[in-house]
Amino acid sequence: MISLPPDPGLGEGLAALLKCGHSRVAYKTFPDGELYLRLPNRVSEPVLLVSTTYPDQNRSLMELFLTLEYLSQKGVRGLYAVIPYVAYGRQDKEFLEGEVVSGRAVLRILKNLGLRKLFVVDMHSDKLVNEFKDLVVNVLPAKTLASYVERAVRTPRIIVAPDVGASRRAEVIANLLKCEYVVVSKFRDRITGEVSHRVPEGLSLEGFNAVVVDDIISTGGTVANIVKHLIGNGVGEVHVIASHGLFVGDSLSKLSSSGVRKIAVLNTVSYRVSSDLVEYLDVVGELLEPLKNVLEEV
Ligand code: R5P
């Protein structure tokens, strides 16, 4: 196992559980901004790379590309990677004519550089997962998120998907918790990025404690908006569970003024906020079985 510089701390735990060697890449940045990497000079197959792609998406992707190129050139065929958060994954189609489908570009480059399997946590786009089904193993961390809800949110609970894209996630978690889920309609202005929500007509959420489940918290706009909307519709406490907490810009103050009780996210990126509002959950346990299933066949 080789950890690249942005490994969010998963490499050590995974290497211990998988009982394999663990090394790191030596790296520096040249004065003009170009990257320099030096890998362990002797590697045995299979190689499992551990990295993530936030913050500094472009740099961490370039580091991955350079590493894969090096290992492929050295004749390593068993190339695997755990990248719990894959940047650019939200651009999975041409929403507006002429837009580059950057999520597809990233996956295609990884594949062309010889990567056999990519273990991702809660990839945003089912479309890309299906398009690259021979490459991507998408791990939904449902047990970890559900166990947070079990200990932190009082009954009666309702799981809320803040858009249609989050409905499968909400359904799986609601099934684990044996409670209902609801899909709230989301409208996003493709130019300004502004978000609005609407609870299905005739549905009463009064008396429930709501758990909003999403994949990514970026600017916090989606979550802040739905939390306010739910509180306006009479719910009790609102908790948020999400896989990837990017917490861009002033997102934290936006979220704390929304009225949200607590936000639980996973350790899938190498940026952490220090706030009583946010709790970090460990995703290592969710990755172990999928990794064993694939690596034991190698
Ligand atoms: C969108 O479809 C995603 O699932 C998230 O809801 C979105 O990326 C969150 O972004 P933000 O925090 O900027 O609203």
Tab-separated table of C-alpha atoms and ligand atoms in Angstrom:
chain	number	residue	atom	x	y	z
A	1	MET	CA	0.000	0.000	0.000
A	2	ILE	CA	1.288	3.429	-0.914
A	3	SER	CA	-0.191	6.618	0.539
A	4	LEU	CA	-0.035	9.690	-1.636
A	5	PRO	CA	0.361	13.074	0.076
A	6	PRO	CA	-3.373	13.842	0.468
A	7	ASP	CA	-4.266	10.479	2.107
A	8	PRO	CA	-6.830	11.576	4.716
A	9	GLY	CA	-5.297	9.222	7.280
A	10	LEU	CA	-6.834	6.017	5.902
A	11	GLY	CA	-3.625	4.307	4.768
A	12	GLU	CA	-2.324	3.359	8.196
A	13	GLY	CA	-5.611	1.918	9.453
A	14	LEU	CA	-6.235	-0.004	6.249
A	15	ALA	CA	-2.694	-1.411	6.095
A	16	ALA	CA	-3.040	-2.690	9.661
A	17	LEU	CA	-6.381	-4.342	8.906
A	18	LEU	CA	-5.226	-5.796	5.586
A	19	LYS	CA	-1.886	-6.807	7.152
A	20	CYS	CA	0.199	-5.366	4.344
A	21	GLY	CA	3.229	-3.081	4.047
A	22	HIS	CA	2.638	0.658	3.903
A	23	SER	CA	4.880	3.290	2.378
A	24	ARG	CA	4.581	6.913	1.429
A	25	VAL	CA	5.557	8.941	-1.568
A	26	ALA	CA	8.316	11.557	-1.218
A	27	TYR	CA	7.205	14.778	-2.846
A	28	LYS	CA	8.017	18.413	-3.323
A	29	THR	CA	6.966	21.317	-5.478
A	30	PHE	CA	9.473	22.964	-7.799
A	31	PRO	CA	9.774	26.766	-7.613
A	32	ASP	CA	7.684	27.118	-10.783
A	33	GLY	CA	4.826	25.066	-9.298
A	34	GLU	CA	5.513	21.726	-10.983
A	35	LEU	CA	5.339	18.541	-8.914
A	36	TYR	CA	8.100	16.093	-8.066
A	37	LEU	CA	7.328	12.591	-6.771
A	38	ARG	CA	9.602	9.764	-5.726
A	39	LEU	CA	8.142	6.349	-5.064
A	40	PRO	CA	9.517	3.369	-3.151
A	41	ASN	CA	11.960	1.753	-5.597
A	42	ARG	CA	10.803	-1.809	-5.036
A	43	VAL	CA	7.136	-2.691	-5.036
A	44	SER	CA	5.447	-6.056	-5.114
A	45	GLU	CA	2.057	-6.583	-6.719
A	46	PRO	CA	-0.742	-5.831	-6.154
A	47	VAL	CA	-0.222	-2.150	-5.326
A	48	LEU	CA	-2.973	-0.286	-3.515
A	49	LEU	CA	-2.720	3.506	-3.691
A	50	VAL	CA	-4.484	5.578	-1.048
A	51	SER	CA	-5.310	9.184	-1.754
A	52	THR	CA	-8.140	11.659	-1.964
A	53	THR	CA	-8.828	14.658	-4.161
A	54	TYR	CA	-9.826	17.484	-1.838
A	55	PRO	CA	-8.580	20.048	-1.110
A	56	ASP	CA	-6.494	20.959	-4.144
A	57	GLN	CA	-8.277	18.737	-6.627
A	58	ASN	CA	-5.997	19.471	-9.578
A	59	ARG	CA	-2.779	18.846	-7.697
A	60	SER	CA	-3.938	15.586	-6.137
A	61	LEU	CA	-5.233	14.272	-9.456
A	62	MET	CA	-1.933	15.131	-11.137
A	63	GLU	CA	-0.086	13.297	-8.337
A	64	LEU	CA	-2.239	10.252	-8.959
A	65	PHE	CA	-1.685	10.396	-12.708
A	66	LEU	CA	2.104	10.673	-12.267
A	67	THR	CA	2.161	7.786	-9.780
A	68	LEU	CA	0.111	5.509	-12.023
A	69	GLU	CA	2.265	6.360	-15.011
A	70	TYR	CA	5.410	5.489	-13.036
A	71	LEU	CA	4.060	2.169	-11.796
A	72	SER	CA	2.689	1.185	-15.219
A	73	GLN	CA	6.064	1.967	-16.776
A	74	LYS	CA	7.701	-0.290	-14.176
A	75	GLY	CA	5.483	-3.105	-15.379
A	76	VAL	CA	3.104	-3.228	-12.395
A	77	ARG	CA	-0.196	-4.649	-13.646
A	78	GLY	CA	-2.052	-5.061	-10.352
A	79	LEU	CA	-2.863	-1.405	-9.756
A	80	TYR	CA	-5.681	-0.547	-7.332
A	81	ALA	CA	-6.633	2.693	-5.597
A	82	VAL	CA	-8.752	3.852	-2.693
A	83	ILE	CA	-9.836	7.400	-3.469
A	84	PRO	CA	-12.820	7.963	-1.202
A	85	TYR	CA	-13.657	11.329	-2.728
A	86	VAL	CA	-13.217	11.733	-6.480
A	87	ALA	CA	-13.210	15.353	-7.602
A	88	TYR	CA	-15.167	16.499	-10.661
A	89	GLY	CA	-17.685	13.678	-10.089
A	90	ARG	CA	-20.669	16.042	-10.161
A	91	GLN	CA	-20.135	16.994	-13.793
A	92	ASP	CA	-21.442	13.725	-15.222
A	93	LYS	CA	-23.190	15.175	-18.274
A	94	GLU	CA	-23.505	18.227	-20.457
A	95	PHE	CA	-26.087	20.130	-18.418
A	96	LEU	CA	-25.596	23.129	-20.693
A	97	GLU	CA	-24.484	22.608	-24.257
A	98	GLY	CA	-20.706	22.705	-24.641
A	99	GLU	CA	-19.870	21.778	-21.029
A	100	VAL	CA	-17.003	19.303	-20.594
A	101	VAL	CA	-18.014	16.087	-18.815
A	102	SER	CA	-15.060	16.323	-16.450
A	103	GLY	CA	-16.126	13.422	-14.213
A	104	ARG	CA	-15.843	11.085	-17.197
A	105	ALA	CA	-12.489	12.583	-18.203
A	106	VAL	CA	-11.002	11.895	-14.752
A	107	LEU	CA	-12.153	8.262	-14.691
A	108	ARG	CA	-11.021	7.664	-18.248
A	109	ILE	CA	-7.525	8.980	-17.531
A	110	LEU	CA	-7.205	6.786	-14.419
A	111	LYS	CA	-8.290	3.750	-16.415
A	112	ASN	CA	-6.011	4.513	-19.351
A	113	LEU	CA	-3.062	4.825	-16.972
A	114	GLY	CA	-3.573	1.207	-15.957
A	115	LEU	CA	-5.771	1.427	-12.843
A	116	ARG	CA	-7.721	-1.803	-12.474
A	117	LYS	CA	-10.124	-0.935	-9.663
A	118	LEU	CA	-10.996	2.307	-7.986
A	119	PHE	CA	-12.654	2.149	-4.558
A	120	VAL	CA	-14.757	5.258	-4.050
A	121	VAL	CA	-17.017	6.216	-1.148
A	122	ASP	CA	-20.499	7.345	-2.161
A	123	MET	CA	-19.726	8.527	-5.679
A	124	HIS	CA	-22.076	11.349	-6.598
A	125	SER	CA	-23.043	10.017	-9.998
A	126	ASP	CA	-24.687	6.613	-10.536
A	127	LYS	CA	-24.381	7.420	-14.212
A	128	LEU	CA	-20.569	7.462	-14.027
A	129	VAL	CA	-20.497	4.387	-11.767
A	130	ASN	CA	-22.499	2.505	-14.420
A	131	GLU	CA	-20.442	3.836	-17.285
A	132	PHE	CA	-17.239	2.660	-15.565
A	133	LYS	CA	-18.600	-0.432	-13.834
A	134	ASP	CA	-15.492	-2.496	-14.578
A	135	LEU	CA	-13.368	0.163	-12.846
A	136	VAL	CA	-15.398	1.691	-10.008
A	137	VAL	CA	-16.340	-0.033	-6.754
A	138	ASN	CA	-18.741	2.418	-5.129
A	139	VAL	CA	-19.017	1.956	-1.367
A	140	LEU	CA	-22.123	3.412	0.263
A	141	PRO	CA	-21.212	3.957	3.937
A	142	ALA	CA	-24.774	3.284	5.040
A	143	LYS	CA	-23.978	1.311	8.213
A	144	THR	CA	-21.664	4.003	9.578
A	145	LEU	CA	-24.150	6.790	8.843
A	146	ALA	CA	-27.099	4.795	10.206
A	147	SER	CA	-25.290	4.000	13.435
A	148	TYR	CA	-24.658	7.722	13.958
A	149	VAL	CA	-28.404	8.341	13.543
A	150	GLU	CA	-29.235	5.521	15.945
A	151	ARG	CA	-27.143	7.034	18.728
A	152	ALA	CA	-27.634	10.779	18.037
A	153	VAL	CA	-31.184	11.310	16.791
A	154	ARG	CA	-34.264	10.689	18.896
A	155	THR	CA	-37.334	8.905	17.513
A	156	PRO	CA	-39.662	9.424	15.713
A	157	ARG	CA	-37.208	9.994	12.865
A	158	ILE	CA	-37.667	10.666	9.203
A	159	ILE	CA	-34.870	10.464	6.625
A	160	VAL	CA	-34.902	13.267	4.076
A	161	ALA	CA	-33.336	13.201	0.619
A	162	PRO	CA	-32.707	16.824	-0.437
A	163	ASP	CA	-33.115	15.923	-4.127
A	164	VAL	CA	-34.031	12.987	-6.349
A	165	GLY	CA	-30.340	12.071	-6.723
A	166	ALA	CA	-30.143	11.359	-2.981
A	167	SER	CA	-33.215	9.111	-2.858
A	168	ARG	CA	-31.391	5.757	-3.103
A	169	ARG	CA	-29.065	6.808	-0.278
A	170	ALA	CA	-32.051	7.849	1.850
A	171	GLU	CA	-33.926	4.620	1.122
A	172	VAL	CA	-31.009	2.376	2.132
A	173	ILE	CA	-30.441	4.267	5.387
A	174	ALA	CA	-34.170	4.388	6.203
A	175	ASN	CA	-34.364	0.621	5.663
A	176	LEU	CA	-31.476	0.034	8.051
A	177	LEU	CA	-33.166	2.248	10.651
A	178	LYS	CA	-36.637	0.854	9.934
A	179	CYS	CA	-38.151	4.291	9.418
A	180	GLU	CA	-39.721	6.263	6.568
A	181	TYR	CA	-37.948	8.536	4.100
A	182	VAL	CA	-39.116	11.429	1.993
A	183	VAL	CA	-37.687	12.962	-1.184
A	184	VAL	CA	-37.876	16.748	-1.283
A	185	SER	CA	-37.797	18.507	-4.654
A	186	LYS	CA	-34.777	20.719	-5.240
A	187	PHE	CA	-34.468	23.457	-7.802
A	188	ARG	CA	-31.050	24.851	-8.700
A	189	ASP	CA	-30.535	27.818	-10.973
A	190	ARG	CA	-27.851	26.514	-13.373
A	191	ILE	CA	-26.409	30.001	-13.814
A	192	THR	CA	-26.479	31.509	-10.285
A	193	GLY	CA	-26.250	28.163	-8.430
A	194	GLU	CA	-29.066	29.269	-6.071
A	195	VAL	CA	-31.067	26.439	-4.483
A	196	SER	CA	-34.701	26.148	-3.326
A	197	HIS	CA	-36.676	23.171	-1.898
A	198	ARG	CA	-40.291	22.036	-1.685
A	199	VAL	CA	-41.680	19.286	0.597
A	200	PRO	CA	-44.260	17.101	-1.257
A	201	GLU	CA	-47.709	18.654	-1.041
A	202	GLY	CA	-49.980	17.320	1.707
A	203	LEU	CA	-47.126	15.699	3.648
A	204	SER	CA	-46.900	16.621	7.324
A	205	LEU	CA	-43.510	16.338	9.022
A	206	GLU	CA	-44.659	17.787	12.324
A	207	GLY	CA	-43.311	15.992	15.383
A	208	PHE	CA	-40.548	14.151	13.475
A	209	ASN	CA	-36.826	14.620	13.986
A	210	ALA	CA	-35.399	14.874	10.495
A	211	VAL	CA	-32.134	13.477	9.169
A	212	VAL	CA	-31.041	14.992	5.886
A	213	VAL	CA	-28.763	12.677	3.921
A	214	ASP	CA	-26.552	13.958	1.123
A	215	ASP	CA	-23.287	12.947	-0.512
A	216	ILE	CA	-21.400	16.257	-0.510
A	217	ILE	CA	-21.516	19.414	1.565
A	218	SER	CA	-19.684	22.001	-0.497
A	219	THR	CA	-20.891	25.593	-0.083
A	220	GLY	CA	-23.512	24.347	2.393
A	221	GLY	CA	-26.266	25.998	0.325
A	222	THR	CA	-28.285	22.808	-0.254
A	223	VAL	CA	-28.194	21.688	3.364
A	224	ALA	CA	-28.790	25.155	4.867
A	225	ASN	CA	-31.755	25.644	2.572
A	226	ILE	CA	-33.432	22.344	3.310
A	227	VAL	CA	-32.828	22.624	7.056
A	228	LYS	CA	-34.640	25.980	7.118
A	229	HIS	CA	-37.407	24.578	4.926
A	230	LEU	CA	-37.905	21.568	7.238
A	231	ILE	CA	-37.935	23.717	10.374
A	232	GLY	CA	-40.496	25.948	8.640
A	233	ASN	CA	-42.566	22.798	8.060
A	234	GLY	CA	-42.713	21.941	11.744
A	235	VAL	CA	-40.028	19.285	12.249
A	236	GLY	CA	-38.234	19.027	15.610
A	237	GLU	CA	-34.443	18.658	15.424
A	238	VAL	CA	-32.684	18.461	12.069
A	239	HIS	CA	-29.454	16.464	11.769
A	240	VAL	CA	-27.400	16.110	8.610
A	241	ILE	CA	-25.389	13.084	7.540
A	242	ALA	CA	-23.143	13.335	4.495
A	243	SER	CA	-20.201	11.417	3.100
A	244	HIS	CA	-17.924	14.264	2.066
A	245	GLY	CA	-17.576	17.510	4.023
A	246	LEU	CA	-15.765	19.990	1.789
A	247	PHE	CA	-16.999	22.981	3.825
A	248	VAL	CA	-16.059	25.613	1.273
A	249	GLY	CA	-15.761	29.338	2.180
A	250	ASP	CA	-18.340	30.585	4.695
A	251	SER	CA	-20.339	27.321	4.582
A	252	LEU	CA	-19.947	26.676	8.304
A	253	SER	CA	-21.495	29.966	9.384
A	254	LYS	CA	-24.256	29.483	6.781
A	255	LEU	CA	-24.949	26.044	8.248
A	256	SER	CA	-24.847	27.085	11.866
A	257	SER	CA	-27.348	29.887	11.257
A	258	SER	CA	-29.702	27.461	9.460
A	259	GLY	CA	-30.746	25.849	12.748
A	260	VAL	CA	-29.157	22.431	12.070
A	261	ARG	CA	-28.522	20.471	15.271
A	262	LYS	CA	-25.478	18.457	14.194
A	263	ILE	CA	-23.664	17.425	11.000
A	264	ALA	CA	-21.888	14.076	10.697
A	265	VAL	CA	-19.430	13.531	7.842
A	266	LEU	CA	-16.808	10.905	7.026
A	267	ASN	CA	-13.007	11.177	6.868
A	268	THR	CA	-12.920	11.016	3.066
A	269	VAL	CA	-11.096	14.296	2.389
A	270	SER	CA	-7.961	15.757	3.945
A	271	TYR	CA	-9.593	18.970	5.098
A	272	ARG	CA	-11.205	19.074	8.548
A	273	VAL	CA	-13.164	21.830	10.201
A	274	SER	CA	-12.897	22.277	13.899
A	275	SER	CA	-16.432	22.983	15.114
A	276	ASP	CA	-18.830	21.570	17.712
A	277	LEU	CA	-21.397	21.414	14.943
A	278	VAL	CA	-19.464	18.793	12.966
A	279	GLU	CA	-18.652	15.213	13.950
A	280	TYR	CA	-16.253	13.037	11.927
A	281	LEU	CA	-16.985	9.330	11.456
A	282	ASP	CA	-14.365	6.778	10.379
A	283	VAL	CA	-14.997	5.150	6.993
A	284	VAL	CA	-12.195	2.544	7.182
A	285	GLY	CA	-14.544	-0.219	8.372
A	286	GLU	CA	-16.764	0.240	5.321
A	287	LEU	CA	-13.845	-0.184	2.914
A	288	LEU	CA	-12.397	-3.345	4.366
A	289	GLU	CA	-14.823	-5.905	2.971
A	290	PRO	CA	-15.001	-4.536	-0.596
A	291	LEU	CA	-11.195	-4.356	-0.638
A	292	LYS	CA	-10.814	-7.913	0.620
A	293	ASN	CA	-13.355	-9.200	-1.894
A	294	VAL	CA	-11.371	-7.797	-4.792
A	295	LEU	CA	-7.826	-8.230	-3.509
A	296	GLU	CA	-8.298	-11.821	-2.393
A	297	GLU	CA	-9.074	-12.745	-5.998
A	298	VAL	CA	-5.827	-11.206	-7.239
B	1	R5P	C1	-25.823	17.811	-5.577
B	1	R5P	O1	-26.565	17.216	-6.361
B	1	R5P	C2	-25.099	17.147	-4.455
B	1	R5P	O2	-25.685	15.914	-4.129
B	1	R5P	C3	-25.025	18.034	-3.241
B	1	R5P	O3	-26.330	18.284	-2.767
B	1	R5P	C4	-24.359	19.334	-3.582
B	1	R5P	O4	-23.150	19.096	-4.236
B	1	R5P	C5	-24.119	20.162	-2.349
B	1	R5P	O5	-23.494	21.355	-2.731
B	1	R5P	P1	-23.648	22.663	-1.886
B	1	R5P	O6	-23.212	22.344	-0.490
B	1	R5P	O7	-22.729	23.653	-2.559
B	1	R5P	O8	-25.084	23.089	-1.974
